[in-house]
């Protein structure tokens, strides 16, 4: 059913999604209005594929074939021509996504499925700006996309069974595990993950324990690959804050209110890995996990 797939947004998630589709044999149109971002995305995909070659999970020939399946486009109009699926992975901002879906509805082939990689914005609201809400669905990949097996599939209120079944089948074809959920705030992944992260931040805020102790307890005690504070830095503290706000507003329950310390860190521009400082600092070139001075 899917011969060609478009991916909108060439950031971390978009380049990972393009990588995985291409690696599994699907020609991909990677679309971004920012030409520099497209160049950077191709470099990241090369680097991540090289890593797979050096680990032996991809041969050099497979890498070349996969890489050549990715074409880049600077407009939606050109990029969605002849595709059967569009996966939107643009910035996590509702007005931006609504505008993209209006445009996609106008420009993508009528039978194409329109998926969003949103981590918390309502699929039902996104679908409502299109004339094909039955063909709109959430396809929530996890970061780093080439490594993480899960895809959370979100059925909006109007998503039909044919669309959901096709996306589940595609997810299995790209060697990922689909889990289908309904469209309520935070879906499942972030409804459960974000309160844990928020609780870890509140524990720092209240002085219950230090950053390293909290992360070590969760890593060694619960076998999590990263502690919740390191994971928050990895996801981006602004993203965590915005998802918690979606949960807080969507359920009207104070238990989801973002910790004031998280609000302060976001306001101060300490967003984690991407700005070089969050709960830890990330000096260029260093692989060590260094707790930020502020939390020592
Ligand atoms: N592309 C390809 N391969 C990659 C990669 C990438 N971008 N990043 C890592 N890898 C590979 C490595 O090559 C390595 O492969 P082998 O096992 O074959 O050796 C493997 O992944 C492990 O990588 P590293 O040895 O470099 O480092 P690590 O063991 O610390 O693993 C990690 C890194 C996979 C990120 C691990 O720390 C981890 O699982 N962290 C938690 C990630 C997580 O929870 N993600 C979900 C975030 S939430 C989200 O995405 C959704 C949301 O809505 C907020």
Tab-separated table of C-alpha atoms and ligand atoms in Angstrom:
chain	number	residue	atom	x	y	z
A	1	UNK	CA	0.000	0.000	0.000
A	2	UNK	CA	2.855	2.439	0.768
A	3	UNK	CA	5.227	3.025	-2.151
A	4	UNK	CA	6.514	6.454	-1.175
A	5	UNK	CA	6.454	8.296	2.156
A	6	UNK	CA	6.909	11.991	2.933
A	7	UNK	CA	8.352	13.193	6.246
A	8	UNK	CA	7.839	16.840	7.196
A	9	UNK	CA	10.490	18.420	9.415
A	10	UNK	CA	14.174	17.470	9.266
A	11	UNK	CA	14.957	17.885	12.994
A	12	UNK	CA	15.964	15.071	15.351
A	13	UNK	CA	12.702	13.134	15.037
A	14	UNK	CA	12.200	13.788	11.310
A	15	UNK	CA	15.673	12.633	10.327
A	16	UNK	CA	15.321	9.520	12.499
A	17	UNK	CA	11.953	8.666	10.941
A	18	UNK	CA	13.310	9.187	7.394
A	19	UNK	CA	16.327	7.012	8.294
A	20	UNK	CA	14.149	4.119	9.500
A	21	UNK	CA	11.748	4.162	6.527
A	22	UNK	CA	14.652	4.330	4.054
A	23	UNK	CA	16.531	1.543	5.846
A	24	UNK	CA	13.447	-0.655	5.473
A	25	UNK	CA	13.125	-0.103	1.729
A	26	UNK	CA	10.733	2.865	1.465
A	27	UNK	CA	11.602	5.841	-0.755
A	28	UNK	CA	11.329	8.945	1.446
A	29	UNK	CA	10.714	12.598	0.622
A	30	UNK	CA	12.205	14.604	3.504
A	31	UNK	CA	10.652	18.088	3.544
A	32	UNK	CA	11.867	21.188	5.397
A	33	UNK	CA	11.628	24.890	4.557
A	34	UNK	CA	15.106	25.374	6.033
A	35	UNK	CA	17.790	24.258	3.545
A	36	UNK	CA	20.506	24.163	6.257
A	37	UNK	CA	18.345	21.846	8.338
A	38	UNK	CA	18.040	19.456	5.379
A	39	UNK	CA	21.817	19.408	4.923
A	40	UNK	CA	22.324	18.780	8.654
A	41	UNK	CA	19.684	16.018	8.618
A	42	UNK	CA	21.436	14.174	5.785
A	43	UNK	CA	24.752	14.434	7.659
A	44	UNK	CA	23.128	13.033	10.823
A	45	UNK	CA	21.536	10.171	8.896
A	46	UNK	CA	24.929	9.355	7.279
A	47	UNK	CA	26.607	9.406	10.703
A	48	UNK	CA	23.950	7.204	12.328
A	49	UNK	CA	23.981	4.746	9.403
A	50	UNK	CA	27.802	4.608	9.590
A	51	UNK	CA	27.462	3.755	13.264
A	52	UNK	CA	25.172	0.850	12.301
A	53	UNK	CA	27.694	-0.298	9.653
A	54	UNK	CA	30.532	-0.237	12.184
A	55	UNK	CA	28.393	-2.268	14.638
A	56	UNK	CA	27.524	-4.766	11.873
A	57	UNK	CA	23.756	-4.192	11.912
A	58	UNK	CA	23.853	-2.751	8.351
A	59	UNK	CA	26.196	-3.584	5.465
A	60	UNK	CA	27.941	-0.826	3.500
A	61	UNK	CA	25.827	-1.676	0.424
A	62	UNK	CA	22.584	-1.599	2.433
A	63	UNK	CA	23.632	1.761	3.852
A	64	UNK	CA	24.266	3.212	0.411
A	65	UNK	CA	20.923	1.930	-0.910
A	66	UNK	CA	19.078	3.271	2.142
A	67	UNK	CA	20.743	6.666	1.935
A	68	UNK	CA	19.929	6.946	-1.768
A	69	UNK	CA	16.232	6.368	-1.043
A	70	UNK	CA	16.052	9.757	0.695
A	71	UNK	CA	15.266	12.821	-1.421
A	72	UNK	CA	15.012	16.329	0.026
A	73	UNK	CA	12.380	18.959	-0.762
A	74	UNK	CA	11.888	22.530	0.422
A	75	UNK	CA	8.116	22.797	-0.158
A	76	UNK	CA	5.190	20.646	0.892
A	77	UNK	CA	3.706	20.921	-2.587
A	78	UNK	CA	6.695	19.236	-4.268
A	79	UNK	CA	7.394	16.818	-1.422
A	80	UNK	CA	3.945	15.236	-1.082
A	81	UNK	CA	3.494	14.592	-4.794
A	82	UNK	CA	2.711	10.897	-5.369
A	83	UNK	CA	3.028	9.773	-1.726
A	84	UNK	CA	0.594	7.474	0.117
A	85	UNK	CA	1.631	8.593	3.623
A	86	UNK	CA	2.866	11.829	5.167
A	87	UNK	CA	4.439	11.760	8.634
A	88	UNK	CA	4.580	15.239	10.129
A	89	UNK	CA	7.448	15.783	12.582
A	90	UNK	CA	7.556	19.576	12.670
A	91	UNK	CA	7.939	21.664	15.788
A	92	UNK	CA	5.673	20.717	18.743
A	93	UNK	CA	3.413	23.753	18.427
A	94	UNK	CA	-0.322	23.394	17.810
A	95	UNK	CA	-0.912	26.411	15.503
A	96	UNK	CA	2.091	25.330	13.369
A	97	UNK	CA	0.780	21.768	13.103
A	98	UNK	CA	-2.779	22.905	12.276
A	99	UNK	CA	-1.459	25.094	9.463
A	100	UNK	CA	0.643	22.215	8.069
A	101	UNK	CA	-2.320	19.815	8.146
A	102	UNK	CA	-4.564	22.334	6.348
A	103	UNK	CA	-1.901	22.594	3.667
A	104	UNK	CA	-1.387	18.826	3.547
A	105	UNK	CA	-5.098	18.250	3.144
A	106	UNK	CA	-5.098	20.588	0.146
A	107	UNK	CA	-1.901	19.284	-1.476
A	108	UNK	CA	-1.465	15.573	-0.641
A	109	UNK	CA	-3.184	12.906	-2.793
A	110	UNK	CA	-6.795	12.379	-1.629
A	111	UNK	CA	-6.178	8.778	-0.553
A	112	UNK	CA	-2.990	9.582	1.411
A	113	UNK	CA	-2.900	8.991	5.165
A	114	UNK	CA	-1.750	12.014	7.196
A	115	UNK	CA	0.117	11.073	10.388
A	116	UNK	CA	1.571	13.271	13.104
A	117	UNK	CA	4.548	12.398	15.298
A	118	UNK	CA	3.185	14.705	18.001
A	119	UNK	CA	4.030	13.685	21.551
A	120	UNK	CA	0.949	15.281	23.102
A	121	UNK	CA	-1.168	17.469	20.797
A	122	UNK	CA	-4.685	16.131	20.190
A	123	UNK	CA	-4.944	14.068	16.987
A	124	UNK	CA	-8.694	14.772	16.952
A	125	UNK	CA	-8.068	18.539	16.884
A	126	UNK	CA	-5.384	18.156	14.185
A	127	UNK	CA	-7.772	15.987	12.119
A	128	UNK	CA	-10.587	18.521	12.505
A	129	UNK	CA	-8.844	21.050	10.235
A	130	UNK	CA	-8.815	18.530	7.361
A	131	UNK	CA	-11.580	17.166	5.151
A	132	UNK	CA	-10.280	13.620	5.745
A	133	UNK	CA	-10.303	13.179	9.557
A	134	UNK	CA	-10.809	9.420	9.083
A	135	UNK	CA	-7.328	9.284	7.470
A	136	UNK	CA	-5.531	11.258	10.184
A	137	UNK	CA	-3.621	9.366	12.888
A	138	UNK	CA	-0.802	9.723	15.424
A	139	UNK	CA	2.458	7.883	14.801
A	140	UNK	CA	4.571	8.700	17.860
A	141	UNK	CA	8.158	7.513	17.448
A	142	UNK	CA	10.611	7.557	20.363
A	143	UNK	CA	14.031	9.201	20.363
A	144	UNK	CA	16.558	7.961	19.159
A	145	UNK	CA	14.254	6.664	16.415
A	146	UNK	CA	16.706	4.182	14.807
A	147	UNK	CA	17.179	2.500	18.217
A	148	UNK	CA	13.831	2.605	20.023
A	149	UNK	CA	11.419	-0.210	19.085
A	150	UNK	CA	8.119	1.397	20.085
A	151	UNK	CA	5.715	3.367	17.923
A	152	UNK	CA	2.686	4.623	19.850
A	153	UNK	CA	-0.199	4.708	17.358
A	154	UNK	CA	-2.915	7.180	18.320
A	155	UNK	CA	-6.406	6.801	16.912
A	156	UNK	CA	-8.183	10.158	16.848
A	157	UNK	CA	-11.934	10.259	17.524
A	158	UNK	CA	-12.630	10.005	13.773
A	159	UNK	CA	-9.735	7.746	12.652
A	160	UNK	CA	-11.163	4.759	10.752
A	161	UNK	CA	-10.122	1.123	11.178
A	162	UNK	CA	-8.600	0.908	7.667
A	163	UNK	CA	-6.189	3.761	8.484
A	164	UNK	CA	-5.274	2.350	11.881
A	165	UNK	CA	-4.733	-1.172	10.492
A	166	UNK	CA	-2.558	0.127	7.623
A	167	UNK	CA	-0.319	2.083	10.038
A	168	UNK	CA	-0.024	-0.885	12.414
A	169	UNK	CA	1.025	-3.126	9.484
A	170	UNK	CA	3.549	-0.528	8.262
A	171	UNK	CA	5.041	-0.169	11.753
A	172	UNK	CA	5.661	-3.933	11.863
A	173	UNK	CA	7.253	-3.792	8.375
A	174	UNK	CA	9.834	-1.285	9.635
A	175	UNK	CA	10.691	-3.652	12.498
A	176	UNK	CA	9.058	-1.592	15.219
A	177	UNK	CA	6.391	-2.579	17.716
A	178	UNK	CA	3.046	-0.751	17.371
A	179	UNK	CA	0.881	-0.065	20.440
A	180	UNK	CA	-2.528	1.410	19.640
A	181	UNK	CA	-4.045	3.913	22.072
A	182	UNK	CA	-6.902	6.413	22.075
A	183	UNK	CA	-6.572	10.168	21.818
A	184	UNK	CA	-6.559	11.631	25.339
A	185	UNK	CA	-4.020	14.092	26.787
A	186	UNK	CA	-0.451	12.734	26.729
A	187	UNK	CA	-1.736	9.488	25.144
A	188	UNK	CA	-0.033	6.727	27.198
A	189	UNK	CA	3.735	7.230	26.847
A	190	UNK	CA	3.812	10.773	28.155
A	191	UNK	CA	0.871	10.422	30.538
A	192	UNK	CA	3.047	7.984	32.467
A	193	UNK	CA	6.572	9.254	31.690
A	194	UNK	CA	6.057	12.968	32.389
A	195	UNK	CA	4.608	12.660	35.922
A	196	UNK	CA	7.669	10.523	36.776
A	197	UNK	CA	10.033	13.182	35.402
A	198	UNK	CA	8.053	15.947	37.165
A	199	UNK	CA	8.217	14.057	40.461
A	200	UNK	CA	12.000	13.692	40.078
A	201	UNK	CA	12.283	17.469	39.475
A	202	UNK	CA	10.034	18.199	42.486
A	203	UNK	CA	12.309	15.968	44.591
A	204	UNK	CA	15.276	18.182	43.629
A	205	UNK	CA	13.183	21.338	44.222
A	206	UNK	CA	12.185	20.157	47.709
A	207	UNK	CA	15.742	19.092	48.565
A	208	UNK	CA	14.843	15.442	49.113
A	209	UNK	CA	17.936	14.265	47.208
A	210	UNK	CA	20.545	15.436	44.719
A	211	UNK	CA	20.481	15.022	40.936
A	212	UNK	CA	22.973	12.163	40.881
A	213	UNK	CA	21.268	10.257	43.710
A	214	UNK	CA	17.834	10.484	42.056
A	215	UNK	CA	19.117	9.308	38.681
A	216	UNK	CA	21.229	6.525	40.208
A	217	UNK	CA	18.240	5.256	42.216
A	218	UNK	CA	16.114	5.008	39.090
A	219	UNK	CA	18.927	3.550	36.936
A	220	UNK	CA	20.143	0.898	39.352
A	221	UNK	CA	16.928	0.378	41.274
A	222	UNK	CA	14.495	0.221	38.356
A	223	UNK	CA	16.888	-0.717	35.517
A	224	UNK	CA	16.053	2.427	33.534
A	225	UNK	CA	18.772	3.123	30.903
A	226	UNK	CA	18.797	6.812	31.918
A	227	UNK	CA	17.671	8.442	35.158
A	228	UNK	CA	14.587	10.733	34.869
A	229	UNK	CA	16.630	13.958	35.134
A	230	UNK	CA	19.096	12.882	32.447
A	231	UNK	CA	16.150	11.780	30.313
A	232	UNK	CA	14.460	15.171	30.846
A	233	UNK	CA	17.665	16.877	29.613
A	234	UNK	CA	17.737	14.496	26.617
A	235	UNK	CA	14.080	15.142	25.693
A	236	UNK	CA	14.408	18.924	26.311
A	237	UNK	CA	13.089	20.682	29.430
A	238	UNK	CA	10.894	22.947	27.285
A	239	UNK	CA	9.280	19.870	25.700
A	240	UNK	CA	8.712	18.307	29.156
A	241	UNK	CA	7.161	21.575	30.387
A	242	UNK	CA	4.866	21.838	27.397
A	243	UNK	CA	3.693	18.191	27.659
A	244	UNK	CA	2.996	18.610	31.397
A	245	UNK	CA	0.992	21.751	30.593
A	246	UNK	CA	-1.076	19.764	28.055
A	247	UNK	CA	-1.784	17.128	30.748
A	248	UNK	CA	-2.544	19.808	33.357
A	249	UNK	CA	-4.954	21.711	31.108
A	250	UNK	CA	-6.434	18.642	29.431
A	251	UNK	CA	-7.383	16.862	32.668
A	252	UNK	CA	-7.754	19.951	34.889
A	253	UNK	CA	-5.960	17.997	37.607
A	254	UNK	CA	-3.294	19.795	39.725
A	255	UNK	CA	-1.263	16.574	39.982
A	256	UNK	CA	0.107	17.321	36.492
A	257	UNK	CA	1.162	20.944	37.235
A	258	UNK	CA	4.781	21.433	36.081
A	259	UNK	CA	7.203	21.824	39.019
A	260	UNK	CA	8.142	25.527	39.554
A	261	UNK	CA	11.831	24.575	39.208
A	262	UNK	CA	11.129	23.208	35.721
A	263	UNK	CA	9.343	26.467	34.849
A	264	UNK	CA	12.338	28.495	36.040
A	265	UNK	CA	14.859	26.409	34.113
A	266	UNK	CA	12.836	26.785	30.915
A	267	UNK	CA	12.471	30.556	31.453
A	268	UNK	CA	16.249	30.793	32.004
A	269	UNK	CA	16.930	28.942	28.737
A	270	UNK	CA	18.531	25.929	30.473
A	271	UNK	CA	16.791	23.358	28.285
A	272	UNK	CA	19.137	20.362	28.630
A	273	UNK	CA	21.375	18.761	25.995
A	274	UNK	CA	20.336	21.116	23.191
A	275	UNK	CA	21.449	24.272	25.052
A	276	UNK	CA	24.443	22.638	26.785
A	277	UNK	CA	22.944	22.795	30.299
A	278	UNK	CA	19.992	21.450	32.246
A	279	UNK	CA	20.374	19.230	35.307
A	280	UNK	CA	23.756	18.284	33.808
A	281	UNK	CA	26.212	20.254	31.661
A	282	UNK	CA	27.218	19.047	28.234
A	283	UNK	CA	30.591	20.538	27.242
A	284	UNK	CA	31.313	19.804	23.572
A	285	UNK	CA	33.263	16.640	23.069
A	286	UNK	CA	32.752	15.338	26.628
A	287	UNK	CA	31.048	11.981	27.125
A	288	UNK	CA	31.012	12.286	30.934
A	289	UNK	CA	27.795	13.070	32.726
A	290	UNK	CA	28.564	16.233	34.747
A	291	UNK	CA	25.981	17.573	37.195
A	292	UNK	CA	25.388	21.302	36.619
A	293	UNK	CA	27.147	23.521	39.232
A	294	UNK	CA	23.778	24.842	40.337
A	295	UNK	CA	22.809	21.392	41.658
A	296	UNK	CA	26.099	20.445	43.359
B	1	LIG	N1	21.135	6.015	15.413
B	1	LIG	C1	21.545	4.752	15.287
B	1	LIG	N2	22.038	4.027	16.323
B	1	LIG	C2	22.157	4.648	17.512
B	1	LIG	C3	21.749	5.985	17.735
B	1	LIG	C4	21.218	6.675	16.608
B	1	LIG	N3	20.771	7.938	16.702
B	1	LIG	N4	21.956	6.311	19.034
B	1	LIG	C5	22.467	5.214	19.630
B	1	LIG	N5	22.581	4.210	18.715
B	1	LIG	C6	22.993	2.827	18.972
B	1	LIG	C7	24.448	2.678	19.271
B	1	LIG	O1	25.199	2.528	18.083
B	1	LIG	C8	24.473	1.428	20.106
B	1	LIG	O2	24.357	0.275	19.266
B	1	LIG	P1	24.796	-1.221	19.747
B	1	LIG	O3	23.838	-1.622	20.819
B	1	LIG	O4	24.645	-2.039	18.500
B	1	LIG	O5	26.201	-1.081	20.247
B	1	LIG	C9	23.201	1.532	20.940
B	1	LIG	O6	22.328	2.395	20.190
B	1	LIG	C10	23.442	2.113	22.301
B	1	LIG	O7	24.066	3.388	22.154
B	1	LIG	P2	25.335	3.890	23.017
B	1	LIG	O8	26.226	2.738	23.333
B	1	LIG	O9	25.909	5.091	22.342
B	1	LIG	O10	24.749	4.495	24.346
B	1	LIG	P3	23.774	3.886	25.401
B	1	LIG	O11	24.003	2.439	25.639
B	1	LIG	O12	23.825	4.842	26.534
B	1	LIG	O13	22.358	4.029	24.704
B	1	LIG	C11	20.362	5.238	24.412
B	1	LIG	C12	21.867	5.281	24.303
B	1	LIG	C13	19.798	4.224	23.399
B	1	LIG	C14	19.869	6.640	24.046
B	1	LIG	C15	19.966	4.820	25.875
B	1	LIG	O14	20.615	5.647	26.784
B	1	LIG	C16	18.494	4.865	26.119
B	1	LIG	O15	17.767	3.947	25.789
B	1	LIG	N6	18.001	5.976	26.736
B	1	LIG	C17	16.598	6.198	26.981
B	1	LIG	C18	15.949	6.659	25.716
B	1	LIG	C19	14.499	6.961	25.914
B	1	LIG	O16	13.916	6.749	26.972
B	1	LIG	N7	13.883	7.491	24.862
B	1	LIG	C20	12.520	7.882	24.908
B	1	LIG	C21	12.482	9.351	25.155
B	1	LIG	S1	10.831	9.895	25.233
B	1	LIG	C22	10.419	10.183	23.647
B	1	LIG	O17	11.170	10.057	22.729
B	1	LIG	C23	9.050	10.558	23.384
B	1	LIG	C24	8.479	11.797	23.913
B	1	LIG	O18	7.382	12.085	23.503
B	1	LIG	C25	9.113	12.699	24.894
